[in-house]
Coordinates of C-alpha atoms in Angstrom, one line a residue:
Chain A
M109 CA -0.2 0.3 -0.1
K110 CA 1.6 3.6 -0.9
M111 CA 0.6 7.2 -0.3
F112 CA 1.6 10.4 -0.9
S113 CA 2.1 12.8 1.7
D114 CA 2.6 16.8 0.8
S115 CA 4.2 17.9 4.0
P116 CA 5.8 16.9 7.4
G117 CA 2.6 17.4 8.9
Q118 CA 0.9 14.9 6.7
T119 CA 3.5 12.1 7.5
I120 CA 2.9 12.9 11.0
A121 CA -1.0 12.2 10.6
A122 CA 0.1 8.7 8.8
G123 CA 1.6 7.9 11.7
R124 CA -0.9 8.9 14.0
A125 CA -3.2 6.6 12.4
L126 CA -0.9 3.7 12.4
G127 CA 0.3 4.5 16.1
K128 CA -4.2 4.3 16.8
L129 CA -3.9 0.5 15.2
M130 CA -0.8 -0.8 17.3
K131 CA -0.9 -3.7 19.7
P132 CA 1.2 -5.1 21.9
G133 CA 4.4 -6.6 20.5
S134 CA 3.8 -4.5 17.3
V135 CA 7.3 -4.1 15.4
V136 CA 7.6 -1.6 12.9
C137 CA 10.8 -1.4 10.8
L138 CA 11.2 2.6 9.5
R139 CA 13.4 3.1 6.1
G140 CA 14.3 5.7 4.4
K141 CA 17.1 7.8 3.5
L142 CA 18.7 10.9 6.4
G143 CA 16.2 13.4 6.2
A144 CA 13.3 11.8 4.6
G145 CA 11.0 12.4 7.6
K146 CA 11.3 9.2 9.5
T147 CA 11.2 10.8 12.9
H148 CA 8.2 12.7 11.9
F149 CA 6.8 9.5 11.1
A150 CA 7.9 8.3 14.7
K151 CA 6.5 11.6 16.1
G152 CA 2.7 10.5 14.6
I153 CA 3.3 7.5 15.9
A154 CA 3.6 8.1 19.2
L155 CA 0.5 10.6 19.2
G156 CA -1.6 7.6 17.8
L157 CA -0.6 5.7 21.3
G158 CA -1.1 8.8 23.2
I159 CA 2.2 9.9 24.1
Q160 CA 2.4 13.5 25.3
E161 CA 6.0 14.2 25.2
H162 CA 8.2 15.4 22.1
I163 CA 9.8 12.4 20.2
T164 CA 13.2 13.4 20.1
S165 CA 15.8 11.3 17.6
P166 CA 17.1 8.3 19.4
T167 CA 20.3 8.5 17.2
F168 CA 22.9 8.9 20.0
T169 CA 20.8 7.3 22.4
I170 CA 19.8 4.2 20.6
I171 CA 16.7 3.3 22.5
N172 CA 14.1 6.0 23.3
E173 CA 11.1 4.8 25.6
Y174 CA 8.0 6.2 26.3
E175 CA 4.8 5.5 28.3
G176 CA 1.6 5.9 26.4
R177 CA -2.0 3.7 26.0
L178 CA 1.2 1.0 25.2
P179 CA 5.1 1.1 25.6
L180 CA 6.3 2.9 22.5
Y181 CA 10.7 1.5 22.1
H182 CA 12.4 4.1 19.7
V183 CA 15.1 2.5 18.3
D184 CA 17.9 3.6 15.6
A185 CA 20.2 0.7 14.9
Y186 CA 22.5 2.9 12.6
R187 CA 25.5 2.3 15.0
L188 CA 24.5 -1.5 15.4
D189 CA 25.5 -4.6 14.4
D190 CA 23.2 -7.4 14.9
G191 CA 25.9 -8.5 17.4
E192 CA 25.9 -5.5 19.5
A193 CA 21.9 -5.4 19.0
Y194 CA 22.3 -8.7 21.1
E195 CA 24.8 -7.3 23.4
L196 CA 22.2 -4.4 24.2
G197 CA 19.5 -6.8 24.9
L198 CA 17.2 -5.8 22.3
E199 CA 15.1 -9.1 21.9
E200 CA 14.4 -8.1 25.0
Y201 CA 12.2 -5.2 23.6
L202 CA 11.0 -7.1 20.6
Y203 CA 9.4 -9.8 22.5
G204 CA 8.0 -7.2 25.3
P205 CA 4.5 -5.8 25.8
G206 CA 5.3 -2.5 23.7
V207 CA 5.5 -1.3 20.3
T208 CA 9.1 -1.0 19.1
L209 CA 10.0 1.0 16.1
I210 CA 13.2 0.9 14.3
E211 CA 15.3 2.9 12.3
W212 CA 17.7 1.4 9.8
P213 CA 16.5 -2.1 10.6
E214 CA 19.0 -3.1 8.1
R215 CA 21.5 -3.1 10.3
I216 CA 20.2 -5.9 12.4
E217 CA 18.6 -7.9 9.9
G218 CA 19.4 -10.9 11.8
L219 CA 17.5 -9.9 14.8
L220 CA 13.9 -8.9 13.5
P221 CA 10.9 -11.5 14.5
D222 CA 9.7 -13.2 11.8
E223 CA 6.4 -10.8 11.2
Y224 CA 6.8 -7.3 11.0
L225 CA 5.8 -4.2 9.3
T226 CA 8.1 -2.2 7.1
V227 CA 7.5 1.8 6.4
M228 CA 9.3 3.2 3.6
I229 CA 9.7 6.6 3.3
D230 CA 11.1 7.7 0.0
Y231 CA 11.8 11.6 -1.4
I232 CA 9.7 13.0 -4.5
E233 CA 12.4 14.5 -6.7
T234 CA 9.8 17.1 -7.8
D235 CA 9.0 18.3 -4.7
S236 CA 11.3 18.8 -1.2
E237 CA 8.3 18.4 0.9
A238 CA 6.4 15.5 -0.2
R239 CA 7.3 12.2 0.3
E240 CA 6.0 8.6 -1.2
L241 CA 5.1 6.1 2.1
Q242 CA 5.2 2.7 1.5
F243 CA 3.3 0.2 4.0
L244 CA 4.9 -3.4 3.6
A245 CA 3.1 -6.4 5.8
G246 CA 5.6 -9.0 6.6
G247 CA 3.3 -11.6 7.9
P248 CA -0.7 -11.9 8.1
G249 CA -1.5 -10.1 11.0
Y250 CA -0.1 -7.2 9.3
G251 CA -1.7 -8.0 6.5
T252 CA -4.8 -7.2 7.9
L253 CA -3.3 -3.8 9.9
V254 CA -2.3 -2.7 6.4
D255 CA -5.8 -3.1 5.0
K256 CA -7.2 -1.3 8.2
L257 CA -4.8 1.7 7.8
A258 CA -5.5 1.9 4.1
Q259 CA -9.3 2.7 5.1
T260 CA -8.5 5.0 8.0
L261 CA -5.8 7.1 5.8
T262 CA -8.2 7.4 3.0
K263 CA -10.8 8.6 5.1
E264 CA -8.9 10.7 6.9
L265 CA -6.2 12.3 5.0
N266 CA -8.4 13.3 1.9
T267 CA -5.4 15.5 0.2
C268 CA -3.3 11.9 -0.9
V269 CA -3.8 9.4 -2.6
C270 CA -3.7 6.0 -1.3
S271 CA -3.5 2.6 -3.3
R272 CA -3.5 -1.1 -3.2
D273 CA -1.0 -2.6 -4.9
Chain B
M6 CA 39.0 14.5 57.0
K7 CA 38.6 14.6 53.3
K8 CA 35.3 13.2 51.8
I9 CA 36.0 10.7 48.8
I10 CA 33.2 9.5 46.6
L11 CA 33.6 6.4 44.1
G12 CA 31.7 7.5 41.2
I13 CA 30.3 4.9 38.3
E14 CA 29.3 6.1 34.9
T15 CA 27.8 3.5 32.5
S16 CA 24.7 5.4 30.9
C17 CA 25.7 4.8 27.2
D18 CA 29.1 3.3 25.5
E19 CA 31.9 4.2 28.2
T20 CA 32.0 1.8 31.2
A21 CA 34.0 4.8 33.9
A22 CA 34.7 4.7 37.4
A23 CA 36.3 7.9 39.3
V24 CA 37.5 8.7 42.7
V25 CA 37.3 11.9 43.8
A26 CA 38.2 14.1 47.0
D27 CA 35.9 16.7 48.4
G28 CA 34.3 17.3 44.9
R29 CA 36.6 19.0 43.3
S30 CA 40.1 17.2 43.4
I31 CA 40.0 14.1 41.2
M32 CA 42.4 11.3 42.3
S33 CA 41.7 9.2 39.4
N34 CA 39.4 9.3 36.0
I35 CA 39.3 5.7 34.2
I36 CA 37.4 5.6 31.2
S37 CA 37.3 1.8 29.5
S38 CA 37.9 3.0 26.2
Q39 CA 40.8 4.6 26.9
I40 CA 42.9 2.2 29.2
P41 CA 44.0 -1.4 27.7
V42 CA 41.6 -3.1 30.4
H43 CA 39.7 -4.7 28.0
Q44 CA 43.0 -6.1 26.4
K45 CA 42.5 -9.2 29.3
F46 CA 39.3 -10.1 27.4
G47 CA 41.8 -10.9 24.4
G48 CA 39.4 -8.2 22.3
V49 CA 38.3 -4.9 20.8
V50 CA 35.5 -3.7 22.6
P51 CA 32.2 -3.0 20.0
E52 CA 31.4 0.3 20.3
I53 CA 28.3 -0.2 22.2
A54 CA 27.7 -3.6 24.0
S55 CA 25.8 -3.0 27.3
R56 CA 26.6 -6.4 28.2
K57 CA 30.5 -5.5 28.2
H58 CA 29.9 -3.0 30.6
V59 CA 29.3 -6.2 32.9
E60 CA 32.5 -7.6 31.8
L61 CA 34.4 -4.5 32.6
I62 CA 32.7 -2.9 35.9
S63 CA 35.0 -4.4 38.2
A64 CA 37.8 -4.1 36.1
V65 CA 37.4 -0.3 36.0
I66 CA 36.6 0.3 39.2
Q67 CA 39.5 -1.2 40.7
E68 CA 41.7 0.5 38.1
A69 CA 40.5 4.0 39.8
L70 CA 40.8 2.9 43.5
N71 CA 44.6 1.8 42.4
E72 CA 45.4 4.8 40.3
A73 CA 43.9 7.2 42.8
G74 CA 45.9 5.1 45.5
V75 CA 43.5 4.1 47.8
T76 CA 41.1 0.9 49.3
F77 CA 37.3 0.5 49.5
R78 CA 38.3 1.2 53.2
D79 CA 38.9 5.0 52.1
I80 CA 35.4 5.6 50.4
S81 CA 33.2 7.7 52.1
A82 CA 29.9 6.7 49.7
I83 CA 29.3 5.3 46.3
A84 CA 27.6 7.6 43.3
A85 CA 26.3 6.0 40.0
T86 CA 24.5 7.5 37.2
Y87 CA 20.8 6.1 37.3
G88 CA 19.2 7.7 34.3
P89 CA 18.7 9.1 31.4
G90 CA 20.4 6.6 29.1
L91 CA 20.4 3.0 27.6
V92 CA 18.3 1.1 30.5
G93 CA 20.9 -2.2 30.1
A94 CA 23.6 0.3 30.4
L95 CA 23.0 1.6 33.4
L96 CA 21.8 -1.2 35.3
V97 CA 25.3 -2.5 35.6
G98 CA 26.6 0.7 37.0
V99 CA 23.1 1.3 39.1
S100 CA 23.9 -2.9 40.3
A101 CA 27.5 -2.5 40.9
A102 CA 26.7 0.6 43.1
K103 CA 24.3 -0.8 44.9
A104 CA 26.4 -4.2 45.7
L105 CA 29.3 -2.0 47.1
A106 CA 27.4 0.0 49.1
Y107 CA 25.4 -2.9 50.6
T108 CA 28.6 -4.7 51.4
L109 CA 30.6 -2.1 52.6
E110 CA 27.6 -0.1 54.2
L111 CA 28.3 2.6 52.7
P112 CA 25.7 5.6 52.2
L113 CA 24.5 5.4 48.1
I114 CA 24.1 8.2 45.5
G115 CA 21.4 8.2 42.7
V116 CA 23.3 11.1 39.9
N117 CA 21.4 12.2 37.0
H118 CA 23.1 11.8 33.8
I119 CA 22.8 15.5 33.0
E120 CA 23.0 17.0 36.4
S121 CA 26.3 15.5 36.1
H122 CA 27.7 16.7 32.9
I123 CA 26.8 20.2 34.7
Y124 CA 28.7 19.4 37.7
A125 CA 32.1 18.9 35.4
N126 CA 32.0 22.4 35.5
F127 CA 32.4 22.6 39.4
L128 CA 35.3 20.2 39.1
A129 CA 37.0 22.6 36.6
N130 CA 36.3 25.6 38.6
P131 CA 35.0 25.4 42.2
A132 CA 34.4 29.4 42.8
L133 CA 31.2 29.3 40.8
E134 CA 28.1 31.4 42.5
F135 CA 24.5 30.5 42.1
P136 CA 22.3 31.5 40.0
M137 CA 23.6 30.3 36.7
V138 CA 22.3 28.9 33.7
C139 CA 24.0 25.7 31.9
L140 CA 24.0 25.0 28.1
V141 CA 24.2 21.2 27.9
V142 CA 25.2 20.2 24.8
S143 CA 25.8 16.6 23.3
G144 CA 25.2 14.0 20.9
G145 CA 22.0 12.9 22.9
H146 CA 21.1 16.3 24.6
T147 CA 20.2 19.7 24.1
D148 CA 19.3 21.2 27.1
L149 CA 18.6 24.6 29.2
V150 CA 19.4 24.5 32.6
Y151 CA 18.7 26.9 35.0
L152 CA 20.5 26.6 38.5
T153 CA 19.6 28.5 41.7
G154 CA 21.9 26.2 44.2
H155 CA 23.3 22.3 44.5
N156 CA 20.6 20.0 43.6
N157 CA 18.3 22.6 42.7
Y158 CA 17.6 23.0 39.1
E159 CA 15.1 23.7 36.1
L160 CA 14.9 22.6 32.7
V161 CA 13.8 25.4 30.8
G162 CA 14.4 24.5 27.4
S163 CA 15.5 21.4 25.6
T164 CA 15.6 20.3 22.2
R165 CA 11.8 18.9 20.1
D166 CA 13.7 16.7 17.8
D167 CA 17.6 16.3 17.4
A168 CA 20.7 17.0 19.6
A169 CA 22.9 19.7 18.2
G170 CA 26.0 16.9 18.5
E171 CA 23.5 14.8 16.4
S172 CA 22.9 17.0 13.8
F173 CA 27.2 17.3 13.1
D174 CA 27.3 13.7 13.1
K175 CA 24.9 13.5 10.7
V176 CA 26.1 16.0 8.4
A177 CA 29.4 15.0 8.4
R178 CA 28.2 11.2 7.3
V179 CA 27.0 13.1 4.3
I180 CA 29.6 14.7 3.3
G181 CA 31.9 11.6 3.9
L182 CA 33.5 13.1 7.2
G183 CA 33.7 9.8 9.4
Y184 CA 32.6 9.9 13.1
P185 CA 32.1 11.2 15.2
G186 CA 31.3 14.7 13.1
G187 CA 31.5 17.0 15.6
P188 CA 35.2 17.4 16.1
L189 CA 35.7 16.8 12.3
I190 CA 33.4 19.6 11.4
D191 CA 35.0 21.8 14.0
K192 CA 38.4 21.1 12.2
L193 CA 37.3 21.6 9.0
A194 CA 35.1 24.7 9.8
P195 CA 38.2 27.4 10.2
E196 CA 38.7 26.3 6.4
G197 CA 35.6 27.6 4.7
N198 CA 33.2 30.7 4.8
P199 CA 30.8 30.7 7.6
Q200 CA 28.3 32.9 5.2
A201 CA 28.8 30.7 2.2
I202 CA 25.3 29.0 2.6
D203 CA 22.5 30.8 4.3
F204 CA 21.3 28.0 6.3
P205 CA 17.9 28.4 8.7
R206 CA 18.3 29.1 12.1
A207 CA 15.0 27.8 13.9
Y208 CA 14.2 30.0 16.7
L209 CA 10.6 28.6 17.2
E210 CA 7.6 30.7 19.0
H211 CA 8.8 34.0 20.5
G212 CA 10.2 33.8 23.5
S213 CA 10.8 30.1 23.5
L214 CA 14.5 28.3 24.6
D215 CA 13.3 25.3 22.6
F216 CA 15.6 24.1 20.1
S217 CA 14.9 22.3 17.4
F218 CA 17.7 20.9 14.7
S219 CA 15.7 18.9 12.1
G220 CA 14.8 21.3 9.5
L221 CA 18.6 22.7 9.7
K222 CA 19.6 18.9 8.9
S223 CA 17.1 18.8 6.1
S224 CA 18.1 22.1 4.8
A225 CA 22.2 20.8 4.7
L226 CA 20.9 17.2 3.4
N227 CA 19.1 18.7 0.3
Y228 CA 21.9 21.3 -0.4
V229 CA 24.0 18.1 -0.9
N230 CA 21.3 16.1 -2.5
K231 CA 20.3 18.7 -5.1
A232 CA 24.5 19.1 -5.9
V233 CA 25.0 15.7 -6.4
M234 CA 21.9 15.8 -8.4
K235 CA 23.4 18.5 -10.6
G236 CA 26.9 16.8 -10.9
E237 CA 28.5 19.6 -8.9
D238 CA 31.2 19.7 -6.6
I239 CA 30.6 21.0 -3.0
N240 CA 32.7 22.9 -0.7
K241 CA 32.8 21.0 1.8
A242 CA 34.7 23.3 4.2
D243 CA 32.2 26.2 3.5
L244 CA 29.4 23.4 4.3
A245 CA 30.9 22.5 7.5
A246 CA 31.4 26.3 8.2
S247 CA 28.1 27.4 7.3
F248 CA 26.1 24.7 9.1
Q249 CA 28.2 25.1 12.1
Q250 CA 27.8 28.4 12.5
A251 CA 23.8 28.3 12.4
V252 CA 23.8 25.4 15.1
V253 CA 26.1 27.9 17.0
D254 CA 24.2 31.1 16.3
V255 CA 20.7 29.5 18.0
L256 CA 22.6 28.0 21.0
V257 CA 24.6 30.9 21.6
D258 CA 21.3 33.3 21.5
K259 CA 19.2 31.0 23.5
T260 CA 21.6 30.8 26.0
I261 CA 22.3 34.4 26.2
A262 CA 18.4 34.9 26.4
A263 CA 17.8 32.5 29.0
G264 CA 21.4 34.0 30.8
K265 CA 19.4 37.4 30.6
R266 CA 16.0 36.2 31.8
Y267 CA 16.9 34.6 34.7
N268 CA 19.3 37.5 35.7
V269 CA 22.4 35.6 36.1
K270 CA 25.9 36.4 35.8
T271 CA 27.7 33.3 35.0
V272 CA 26.7 30.8 32.1
L273 CA 28.0 27.5 31.9
L274 CA 28.5 25.1 29.0
A275 CA 28.4 21.1 29.2
G276 CA 28.5 18.2 27.4
G277 CA 30.6 16.9 24.5
V278 CA 29.8 19.9 22.2
A279 CA 30.9 22.3 24.7
S280 CA 34.4 20.9 23.3
N281 CA 33.4 23.0 20.0
T282 CA 35.8 26.1 18.9
R283 CA 33.5 28.4 17.5
L284 CA 30.7 27.4 20.1
R285 CA 33.2 28.3 23.2
Q286 CA 34.3 31.3 21.1
E287 CA 31.1 33.4 20.0
L288 CA 29.6 32.2 23.5
T289 CA 32.3 34.3 25.2
R290 CA 32.1 37.2 23.0
K291 CA 28.3 37.5 22.7
A292 CA 28.2 37.5 26.5
A293 CA 31.1 39.5 27.2
D294 CA 29.0 42.5 25.8
L295 CA 26.7 41.8 28.4
G296 CA 29.1 41.6 31.4
L297 CA 28.3 37.6 31.9
R298 CA 31.0 35.3 32.6
V299 CA 31.3 31.9 30.4
E300 CA 33.1 28.7 32.0
Y301 CA 33.3 25.5 30.3
P302 CA 35.3 22.5 31.3
P303 CA 38.2 20.7 29.7
P304 CA 37.5 18.7 26.7
V305 CA 38.2 15.4 29.1
L306 CA 35.7 15.9 31.2
C307 CA 32.9 17.4 28.5
T308 CA 32.6 13.5 27.3
D309 CA 31.3 10.8 29.4
N310 CA 33.2 10.0 32.4
A311 CA 32.6 9.4 36.4
A312 CA 35.0 12.0 37.9
M313 CA 31.7 14.4 37.1
V314 CA 29.6 11.9 38.7
A315 CA 31.4 11.7 41.9
C316 CA 31.3 15.6 42.0
A317 CA 27.9 15.5 41.6
G318 CA 27.5 12.9 44.3
Y319 CA 29.7 15.0 46.7
H320 CA 27.0 17.6 46.5
K321 CA 24.2 15.7 47.3
Y322 CA 26.6 13.4 50.0
I323 CA 27.3 16.8 51.8
S324 CA 23.3 17.6 52.0
G325 CA 22.4 13.9 52.8
R326 CA 20.6 13.1 49.9
F327 CA 20.9 9.3 49.5
A328 CA 19.2 6.7 47.5
P329 CA 18.0 3.8 48.9
L330 CA 19.1 0.2 47.8
T331 CA 15.8 -0.3 45.8
L332 CA 17.3 2.3 43.8
N333 CA 16.8 1.1 39.8
A334 CA 17.8 2.3 36.1
V335 CA 15.5 5.0 35.1
P336 CA 15.9 5.0 31.1
G337 CA 13.7 8.6 30.8
L338 CA 14.9 10.2 33.9
K339 CA 14.1 13.8 34.2
L340 CA 16.5 16.8 35.7
G341 CA 15.3 17.8 38.6
V342 CA 13.5 14.6 39.1
E343 CA 14.2 12.2 41.9
K344 CA 13.0 8.5 41.3
Y345 CA 14.0 6.6 44.0

């Protein structure tokens, strides 16, 4: 499923819609280049989980934890590899009661669970504000989630185009 | 009699222990990455490895005692960082401190990581007078703190997205300078023109002491991407200088604004980015125009270390602020809040 976001505000709104659908143990892998808007999307997920705090970047701290409707574990794996993520005890978050959001998941491919949702955020060359967001379900549970999200996005974010593929 | 505090710091990458007397004389300051202690374990310590803290902690504490020429019998209290940081990493230092406090029957002191960065200033300069404003700026934090006395502070501004040091790292990454980006940009910037590229400065709402560096980061990345698409060469020194200037302008202006608002005579810098040459120069220059004094610790006390933990611990010790043995790691610990 794809959507087009014309602003950071809309990227946040999309994240918020996803945050509302998250369940205990949900894992979201967030892919995109530096500056694509991964932190904006993360802010949205936090809003959807009812988290009041500002979501700040976890690049340096690796994992930021927040309390909301469900706990949110915001991970930036850029500085990690599989071994280091294991040393860090990352699997305790992945199989815990909260929602785990992972930026740069490609760094820790070997530690990811069997099922997760991937969100890819890409630049659009013609417009420095606009982005293409792609939601890829890794596993049947996430397939249902993506269907529900598509419905919400079509209903709520009427300026963007959502398409199933 | 001298009060000797053993400080322990494991909030992130570093396993560190230090012995400090009376909150000002550093008898030892051991940081695992800087000593060959890990050679005992037959390998390179990965940059990030919480579970490695477990292997290193005892040796680092022993090294701190040895270098200080003291034994556990000389220690008056044990102080450890209990947040904010990585829970797995923090737990190692907290557990070690609790075990020592329990077996040696010594007071246990819980220290906030941001607070300890501020206290690095008291190690460098014990004669500081309250009230003060401190900018704590590092790879993970950008906080403005108003200090009215020991153990008495208020967070008056902080970043809403990226930390200042992190934006340095990310821009350095994109132009291929390497890691960590802060010192590399600092080094390259004097060769460039700080006015070459007009990067945005985010001041947020009128009167806000909060920061935002995400827009500046995106702007710098867009600049690089556009140049790459057009097949143009980038002048890295100009980019480094202009980017650094944009960060420094906002940090300096907000710090001075906080200094004026709270009517202080001294402003402090703390944290890894407090070593940035341009930040030190500009803040000192602009503060001098207003009669404000600027102080900052030497670089070795700006990065994560345990001497600053022992110093902060000393000031809690003399006011009797001890933690119970139920002290736990608090990864999201806020400044000015004791969670035990």
